[in-house]
XYZ file of C-alpha atoms in Angstrom:
533
model
C 32.347 -7.645 -20.053
C 35.741 -6.311 -20.899
C 35.722 -2.451 -21.315
C 35.321 -2.661 -24.947
C 32.786 -5.182 -24.825
C 30.510 -2.160 -22.267
C 32.159 0.738 -24.400
C 29.974 -0.929 -27.511
C 26.884 -1.524 -25.554
C 26.975 1.797 -24.333
C 27.562 3.020 -27.752
C 24.641 0.805 -29.113
C 22.304 1.572 -26.439
C 21.971 5.199 -27.936
C 21.654 4.569 -31.017
C 18.777 2.276 -30.871
C 15.255 3.752 -32.547
C 12.857 5.155 -29.484
C 8.826 4.953 -28.945
C 6.578 2.994 -31.349
C 9.686 2.901 -34.137
C 11.485 0.885 -31.600
C 9.136 -1.948 -31.257
C 7.966 -1.904 -34.663
C 11.348 -2.364 -36.418
C 13.130 -3.983 -33.521
C 15.162 -7.103 -34.649
C 16.666 -6.690 -30.906
C 15.866 -10.303 -29.229
C 15.455 -8.780 -26.288
C 12.703 -6.945 -27.376
C 10.974 -9.231 -29.541
C 10.904 -11.206 -26.787
C 9.139 -8.851 -24.829
C 6.524 -8.315 -27.256
C 6.005 -11.860 -27.538
C 5.464 -11.689 -23.701
C 3.161 -8.865 -23.592
C 1.812 -9.942 -25.733
C 0.669 -13.582 -24.820
C -0.121 -11.766 -21.193
C -3.032 -10.180 -23.081
C -4.375 -13.229 -24.295
C -4.144 -14.826 -21.237
C -6.654 -12.688 -20.148
C -8.924 -12.567 -23.340
C -8.857 -16.275 -22.837
C -9.390 -16.272 -19.172
C -12.538 -13.709 -19.618
C -13.929 -16.479 -22.251
C -13.140 -19.297 -19.639
C -14.706 -16.765 -16.925
C -18.367 -17.065 -18.871
C -18.061 -21.072 -19.668
C -17.801 -21.123 -15.618
C -20.558 -18.641 -15.083
C -23.018 -20.403 -17.346
C -22.341 -23.749 -15.263
C -22.170 -22.545 -11.798
C -26.105 -23.757 -11.434
C -27.868 -26.421 -13.333
C -30.094 -24.519 -16.691
C -29.467 -22.193 -19.208
C -28.647 -18.612 -17.265
C -26.589 -16.149 -18.810
C -25.562 -17.373 -22.573
C -27.086 -19.408 -25.599
C -25.816 -22.636 -26.374
C -24.105 -21.541 -29.268
C -22.275 -19.025 -27.963
C -21.294 -21.242 -24.980
C -20.122 -23.611 -27.610
C -18.108 -20.407 -29.306
C -17.165 -20.126 -25.796
C -15.413 -23.271 -25.461
C -13.702 -22.953 -28.496
C -12.305 -20.043 -28.530
C -10.892 -20.089 -24.877
C -9.181 -23.571 -26.007
C -7.775 -22.007 -29.239
C -7.213 -18.434 -28.046
C -4.490 -19.987 -24.804
C -3.190 -22.634 -27.004
C -2.016 -20.675 -29.960
C -2.302 -16.761 -28.372
C -1.036 -17.266 -24.788
C 1.028 -20.216 -24.196
C 2.809 -21.048 -27.520
C 3.587 -16.973 -27.988
C 4.632 -17.146 -23.838
C 7.340 -19.760 -25.217
C 8.534 -18.070 -27.992
C 9.244 -14.579 -25.872
C 11.162 -17.191 -23.351
C 13.167 -18.578 -26.137
C 14.054 -15.438 -27.564
C 15.108 -13.665 -24.460
C 16.918 -16.669 -22.729
C 18.190 -18.792 -25.620
C 20.706 -16.305 -27.245
C 21.791 -15.539 -23.499
C 22.490 -18.666 -22.301
C 24.365 -20.129 -25.002
C 26.646 -16.512 -25.350
C 25.221 -15.628 -28.585
C 24.832 -11.896 -29.325
C 20.835 -12.013 -31.101
C 19.288 -13.985 -33.335
C 20.716 -16.074 -36.311
C 17.825 -14.685 -38.111
C 16.521 -11.350 -36.800
C 14.190 -9.880 -39.172
C 12.384 -13.192 -39.693
C 12.109 -13.121 -35.867
C 10.930 -9.686 -35.919
C 8.298 -10.841 -38.884
C 7.160 -14.009 -36.799
C 6.133 -11.848 -34.252
C 4.190 -9.365 -36.169
C 2.300 -11.785 -37.545
C 0.762 -12.667 -34.663
C -1.556 -9.696 -33.880
C -3.077 -9.585 -37.441
C -3.831 -13.603 -36.724
C -5.477 -12.924 -33.485
C -7.561 -9.883 -35.042
C -9.000 -12.199 -37.612
C -9.504 -14.596 -35.551
C -11.327 -12.494 -32.194
C -13.382 -10.652 -35.495
C -15.234 -13.623 -35.592
C -17.209 -13.288 -32.466
C -18.546 -10.105 -34.113
C -19.760 -11.862 -37.847
C -22.818 -13.162 -38.767
C -23.616 -16.188 -37.700
C -20.717 -15.885 -34.566
C -17.721 -17.427 -33.769
C -16.666 -20.715 -34.136
C -18.201 -22.876 -32.048
C -17.312 -26.594 -33.623
C -14.403 -27.123 -30.752
C -10.647 -26.082 -31.453
C -10.060 -29.903 -32.729
C -12.433 -28.242 -35.300
C -14.174 -31.567 -36.463
C -16.055 -31.819 -39.840
C -19.050 -31.796 -40.515
C -19.895 -29.646 -37.090
C -17.095 -26.857 -38.129
C -18.776 -27.132 -41.528
C -21.591 -25.450 -39.962
C -19.390 -22.378 -38.866
C -21.473 -19.068 -40.160
C -19.108 -16.109 -41.943
C -16.190 -16.963 -39.872
C -15.114 -19.846 -40.985
C -12.596 -18.647 -43.890
C -11.500 -16.833 -41.025
C -10.743 -18.925 -38.588
C -8.952 -20.856 -41.236
C -6.560 -18.180 -42.381
C -5.613 -17.074 -38.719
C -4.989 -21.199 -37.697
C -2.385 -20.159 -40.918
C -0.899 -17.388 -39.756
C -0.587 -18.489 -36.452
C 1.273 -21.755 -37.916
C 3.613 -19.522 -39.796
C 4.557 -17.603 -37.215
C 5.566 -20.891 -34.945
C 7.699 -22.262 -37.927
C 9.469 -19.048 -38.633
C 10.114 -18.798 -34.935
C 11.225 -22.836 -35.065
C 13.985 -22.087 -37.459
C 14.751 -19.219 -36.437
C 15.882 -21.402 -32.845
C 17.248 -24.343 -34.406
C 19.352 -21.963 -36.438
C 20.637 -19.727 -33.574
C 21.695 -22.819 -31.396
C 23.170 -24.772 -33.925
C 25.069 -21.972 -35.475
C 25.463 -19.019 -33.172
C 27.084 -20.962 -29.661
C 29.596 -19.745 -27.569
C 33.498 -21.329 -27.696
C 33.301 -24.041 -25.474
C 29.467 -24.471 -25.492
C 29.013 -28.263 -26.841
C 25.724 -29.576 -26.949
C 25.894 -31.512 -23.840
C 26.687 -27.944 -21.933
C 23.832 -26.460 -22.803
C 21.061 -25.235 -20.702
C 18.331 -27.837 -20.479
C 15.914 -24.960 -21.606
C 17.826 -24.695 -24.538
C 17.805 -28.375 -25.547
C 13.921 -28.161 -24.132
C 13.942 -25.744 -26.942
C 15.386 -26.908 -29.725
C 13.672 -30.420 -29.473
C 10.008 -28.274 -29.124
C 11.327 -26.196 -33.306
C 11.743 -29.582 -34.715
C 8.370 -30.738 -33.729
C 6.980 -27.500 -34.655
C 8.532 -28.294 -38.078
C 7.025 -31.301 -38.085
C 3.845 -31.130 -37.259
C 2.046 -27.932 -37.714
C 2.551 -28.170 -41.839
C 0.023 -31.554 -41.191
C -2.671 -29.109 -39.079
C -1.935 -26.634 -42.441
C -3.390 -29.021 -45.000
C -6.449 -30.415 -42.924
C -7.594 -26.898 -42.336
C -6.744 -26.295 -45.991
C -9.249 -29.952 -46.686
C -11.385 -28.216 -44.812
C -11.410 -25.432 -46.444
C -11.953 -26.723 -50.284
C -14.901 -28.939 -48.973
C -16.399 -26.141 -47.816
C -16.243 -23.734 -51.090
C -14.807 -25.787 -53.742
C -16.305 -28.976 -53.629
C -14.328 -31.150 -52.931
C -15.056 -34.360 -50.371
C -12.030 -35.191 -48.403
C -14.658 -35.660 -45.226
C -17.646 -35.760 -46.501
C -19.155 -39.351 -46.680
C -21.746 -38.783 -48.945
C -19.193 -37.988 -51.875
C -16.832 -40.835 -50.597
C -14.764 -39.106 -48.034
C -14.433 -39.759 -44.304
C -14.569 -37.538 -41.162
C -12.959 -39.847 -39.106
C -9.682 -39.312 -41.398
C -9.425 -35.688 -40.319
C -9.256 -36.910 -36.847
C -6.190 -39.200 -37.375
C -4.736 -35.958 -39.177
C -5.316 -33.069 -36.996
C -4.279 -35.510 -33.955
C -1.117 -36.556 -35.660
C -0.563 -32.864 -35.377
C -2.198 -32.500 -32.279
C -0.209 -34.903 -29.913
C 3.168 -33.464 -30.667
C 1.325 -29.968 -30.468
C 0.806 -30.895 -26.361
C 4.580 -31.981 -25.567
C 5.170 -28.245 -27.752
C 3.251 -26.848 -25.065
C 5.075 -28.320 -22.149
C 8.529 -29.428 -22.969
C 10.059 -26.193 -22.772
C 8.269 -26.242 -19.083
C 10.947 -28.988 -18.359
C 13.650 -27.404 -19.267
C 12.400 -24.105 -16.806
C 12.070 -26.576 -13.789
C 15.510 -27.673 -14.435
C 16.872 -24.266 -14.383
C 14.648 -23.605 -11.357
C 14.891 -26.718 -9.319
C 18.767 -27.199 -8.826
C 19.054 -22.990 -8.159
C 17.284 -23.346 -5.110
C 18.353 -26.704 -4.317
C 21.753 -25.356 -4.715
C 22.915 -28.924 -6.183
C 23.381 -29.770 -9.431
C 20.846 -30.975 -11.797
C 20.888 -35.069 -11.399
C 21.089 -36.904 -14.522
C 21.602 -33.869 -17.060
C 21.897 -36.988 -19.899
C 19.036 -38.580 -19.128
C 17.425 -35.598 -19.093
C 18.223 -35.172 -22.703
C 17.573 -37.935 -23.961
C 14.209 -38.342 -21.914
C 13.253 -34.968 -23.805
C 14.146 -36.633 -27.182
C 12.119 -40.210 -26.430
C 8.909 -38.107 -25.832
C 9.423 -36.229 -28.719
C 9.847 -39.558 -31.226
C 7.451 -40.770 -28.891
C 4.593 -38.140 -29.524
C 4.188 -38.903 -32.959
C 3.369 -42.745 -32.688
C 0.243 -42.281 -30.071
C -1.966 -39.594 -31.945
C -5.009 -41.997 -31.964
C -5.217 -42.389 -28.216
C -7.344 -39.315 -29.077
C -9.523 -41.433 -31.374
C -10.162 -45.168 -29.392
C -14.305 -44.724 -29.810
C -13.783 -44.118 -33.639
C -14.180 -47.780 -33.846
C -10.716 -48.393 -34.829
C -9.755 -52.580 -34.720
C -8.383 -54.015 -31.894
C -4.844 -54.232 -33.326
C -4.846 -50.480 -33.667
C -6.385 -50.179 -30.218
C -3.656 -52.200 -28.294
C -0.747 -50.311 -30.183
C -1.662 -46.624 -28.987
C -2.687 -48.080 -26.210
C 0.898 -49.508 -25.181
C 2.591 -46.681 -27.102
C 0.634 -43.765 -24.773
C 1.645 -46.000 -21.882
C 5.189 -46.368 -22.895
C 5.365 -42.569 -22.461
C 4.726 -42.312 -19.202
C 8.734 -44.032 -18.562
C 10.970 -40.698 -19.565
C 8.196 -38.445 -17.888
C 8.884 -40.637 -15.198
C 12.439 -40.180 -15.634
C 12.269 -36.301 -15.927
C 10.005 -36.269 -12.269
C 12.401 -38.979 -10.590
C 15.493 -36.746 -11.270
C 13.580 -33.686 -10.287
C 12.926 -35.060 -7.345
C 16.312 -36.787 -6.942
C 17.979 -32.644 -7.189
C 15.459 -31.748 -4.368
C 16.465 -34.589 -1.898
C 18.926 -33.449 0.923
C 19.697 -30.338 -1.263
C 19.809 -26.794 0.848
C 16.603 -25.849 -0.323
C 15.120 -22.502 -0.137
C 11.395 -21.423 -1.042
C 11.485 -18.353 -2.898
C 8.810 -17.776 -4.814
C 10.532 -19.612 -8.419
C 10.806 -22.703 -6.628
C 7.355 -22.599 -4.795
C 5.611 -22.733 -8.510
C 8.156 -25.214 -9.626
C 7.368 -27.925 -6.865
C 3.713 -27.052 -7.343
C 4.679 -28.000 -11.138
C 6.132 -31.421 -10.577
C 3.420 -32.387 -8.272
C 0.501 -30.885 -10.197
C 1.891 -31.627 -13.398
C 2.521 -35.624 -12.345
C -1.480 -35.722 -11.232
C -2.257 -34.732 -14.252
C 0.359 -37.398 -16.073
C -1.329 -40.039 -13.778
C -5.044 -38.907 -15.227
C -3.057 -39.221 -18.969
C -1.875 -42.832 -18.345
C -5.765 -43.791 -17.018
C -7.074 -42.348 -20.442
C -4.693 -43.848 -22.381
C -6.060 -47.439 -21.159
C -8.119 -48.643 -23.933
C -11.092 -50.088 -22.282
C -11.357 -47.529 -19.322
C -11.518 -44.539 -22.123
C -14.223 -45.731 -23.431
C -15.811 -44.704 -19.825
C -13.654 -41.096 -19.387
C -14.063 -40.169 -23.225
C -15.550 -36.714 -24.045
C -16.491 -36.096 -19.948
C -14.855 -33.798 -17.881
C -12.443 -36.111 -16.968
C -10.618 -35.344 -19.909
C -10.891 -31.682 -19.192
C -9.877 -32.099 -15.617
C -6.603 -34.268 -17.150
C -5.495 -31.617 -19.434
C -5.681 -28.594 -17.548
C -3.713 -30.513 -15.026
C -1.566 -31.199 -17.505
C -1.750 -27.514 -19.368
C -2.459 -24.918 -16.503
C -0.317 -26.428 -13.481
C 2.345 -27.941 -15.671
C 2.971 -25.328 -18.649
C 1.444 -22.014 -17.311
C 3.023 -22.515 -13.730
C 6.490 -23.048 -15.319
C 6.006 -19.890 -17.309
C 4.837 -18.314 -13.895
C 7.941 -19.475 -12.077
C 10.234 -18.423 -15.404
C 9.055 -15.422 -15.022
C 9.565 -14.750 -11.194
C 12.784 -16.683 -12.096
C 14.554 -14.230 -14.887
C 12.664 -10.972 -13.968
C 14.964 -9.412 -11.634
C 17.318 -9.940 -15.117
C 14.720 -8.630 -17.241
C 14.027 -5.538 -15.018
C 16.801 -4.988 -13.090
C 14.717 -4.544 -10.224
C 13.818 -7.531 -7.690
C 9.853 -8.432 -7.669
C 7.866 -8.155 -4.732
C 8.355 -11.795 -2.564
C 5.540 -11.395 -0.104
C 3.206 -10.683 -3.653
C 4.960 -13.486 -5.152
C 3.905 -15.874 -2.477
C 0.363 -14.362 -2.046
C -0.316 -15.158 -5.702
C 1.291 -18.462 -4.912
C -1.042 -19.874 -2.488
C -4.296 -18.487 -3.540
C -3.737 -19.688 -6.934
C -2.864 -23.302 -5.802
C -5.482 -23.704 -3.565
C -7.890 -22.301 -5.934
C -6.684 -24.051 -8.882
C -7.221 -27.619 -7.536
C -10.516 -26.238 -6.455
C -10.938 -25.574 -10.360
C -10.067 -28.990 -11.844
C -10.033 -31.430 -9.149
C -13.828 -31.742 -8.637
C -13.956 -31.983 -12.370
C -12.538 -35.339 -11.730
C -15.239 -36.529 -10.102
C -18.130 -35.122 -12.274
C -16.081 -36.744 -15.077
C -16.420 -39.900 -13.841
C -20.155 -39.876 -12.447
C -20.312 -39.677 -16.385
C -20.932 -35.558 -17.756
C -20.052 -34.410 -20.940
C -17.674 -32.003 -21.657
C -19.267 -29.156 -24.191
C -22.722 -28.527 -22.656
C -24.113 -25.502 -21.279
C -26.778 -26.970 -19.493
C -26.132 -30.298 -17.149
C -28.680 -32.836 -15.167
C -29.317 -31.686 -11.395
C -26.961 -34.633 -9.326
C -23.619 -32.653 -10.987
C -24.914 -29.369 -9.388
C -22.683 -29.321 -6.313
C -19.361 -30.147 -8.153
C -19.971 -27.746 -10.649
C -20.281 -24.708 -8.416
C -17.782 -25.398 -6.180
C -15.209 -25.891 -9.512
C -16.769 -22.485 -10.866
C -15.394 -20.543 -7.781
C -12.069 -21.797 -7.776
C -12.673 -20.784 -11.334
C -13.210 -17.276 -10.359
C -10.328 -16.742 -7.617
C -8.285 -18.392 -9.987
C -8.896 -15.866 -12.919
C -8.539 -12.406 -10.161
C -5.595 -14.100 -8.697
C -3.950 -13.848 -11.457
C -3.856 -9.788 -11.307
C -1.874 -9.986 -8.537
C 0.420 -11.227 -11.208
C 0.516 -8.634 -13.283
C 0.681 -6.154 -10.174
C 3.619 -7.667 -9.367
C 5.415 -7.770 -12.853
C 4.238 -3.882 -12.857
C 5.456 -3.198 -9.760
C 8.987 -4.411 -10.328
C 9.305 -3.076 -14.024
C 8.702 0.415 -11.988
C 11.222 0.038 -9.546
C 12.356 -2.033 -5.894
C 15.615 -3.832 -5.073
C 17.955 -3.620 -7.392
C 18.790 -6.432 -8.779
C 22.622 -7.702 -9.171
C 24.025 -9.712 -11.800
C 23.717 -12.819 -10.781
C 20.305 -12.637 -8.785
C 20.392 -15.945 -7.104
C 22.935 -17.242 -5.160
C 22.667 -20.887 -5.984
C 22.262 -19.707 -9.888
C 24.768 -21.327 -13.272
C 24.971 -20.237 -16.542
C 26.280 -17.413 -19.228
C 22.754 -15.189 -18.375
C 24.089 -15.051 -14.898
C 27.307 -13.260 -16.063
C 25.968 -10.138 -17.771
C 24.731 -7.256 -15.929
C 20.398 -6.463 -14.435
C 19.251 -5.548 -16.271
C 20.418 -7.701 -19.668
C 21.781 -4.535 -21.500
C 20.267 -3.899 -24.940
C 22.857 -5.543 -27.352
C 25.258 -8.809 -25.217
C 28.264 -10.849 -25.834
C 29.980 -8.673 -28.704
C 32.688 -10.476 -27.856
C 31.878 -14.195 -27.182
C 32.057 -15.451 -23.627
C 34.237 -18.486 -23.009
C 31.760 -21.457 -21.817
C 34.326 -24.406 -21.511
C 34.112 -24.018 -17.642
C 30.080 -25.296 -17.467
C 29.481 -28.157 -16.706
C 26.145 -29.358 -18.321
C 25.201 -31.183 -15.131
C 24.565 -27.599 -13.498
C 21.386 -27.718 -15.708
């Protein structure tokens, strides 16, 4: 950075608000990114504690600890909190921190909107978590909110709907901000095909959010009017159709899966070339593959609904379209493996999580292919096989990428190196326990155990006990992650500007920790090769 820019930063460092005022009123992309990440970490532990209740109840057959209504509330709330409160805000936190740094922009394009889109979330989740204390209890109709079951929710129902609306408003505002930032504020020389893949995957994710979240908003509003205003959108007695809700919901729900996983592809595409010390294999094919996945995600929604009685032609179409999505996803996996091939690889904690992401996410992808084949899905549908599949995609996929990215950029954020031994202990405990937790659920599902049940037949007892033990260890091992972050933030070995020997990109040209204001003079990005990511 030039002397003038350094002076400019020092001037600003001295003049931004401090204490609670700073966090309430900040429009700085780094502060807002930090708040998103801290909020999502809190939500991970709230959602995780709900998962512990689920696994505790399923440790043995019989009703042990909670009543079935509360168990169903836990399965519903666990999903809503993890998807909308943990993973999505975590990705937005990464985007806030990294997108301006990666494209050489001084901040996000719409800083006040950025502040607003974060501060909606604590109110949304106060509404949602408050339902646990209302007469009739929290929502217990599944996170998909299928009628007529969800319409039996007690006083919590409107709070659920408005919480979902608030979460959606936050997501749309964040998505608009990222699109505006990337298209209007790139540094000179930063062409679209030189963008880091994390930025590319976030642009595509932002368009998915803008296209799909209003569909969810429409569906839950129709539920609201069915409940309180006498409409019959989904009420067969009034000429409606409950299956129509499933179509509308999954038209949002399948793109949502890619909203949760696409930024993970970007993280893996940043970390693997760094520690393989090679440019990313097939940069442009990765960009086109991500765009193809996003397009195809809108035409496969009914593969969640093979058992509702749709026409044969519909089942065939959705089966073929689903299997087609495996092609661009396979391109990505191939490119990551090709990047590692004959690289000078080292195995720091971010790389360990990134490699585990590639291997374990691929397992989730293969089980997804199985579920996409209509005749066999009739057997798998609504069993624990589905639970195993989507947790391999979202835990060893999205969450592992989030953890990898945290270890990778934490020195840039804090200015200190994390404890490598603690990071590796966290990795090995997590990776062994997460497979003990979720892999046996494939066996349970294939043997016929339904999902979302608080009690089960005795033949499922052994694998459920194994799964629960894995769950308790996996949950406990995340405390090591928090300790590692706290320890790193409080001090430790000073991080250099580049941090990692093989790292390329504009974020590695600013000091560690990144100054409060960066790029007061636009950097020259013309020398960066897109293939480095």
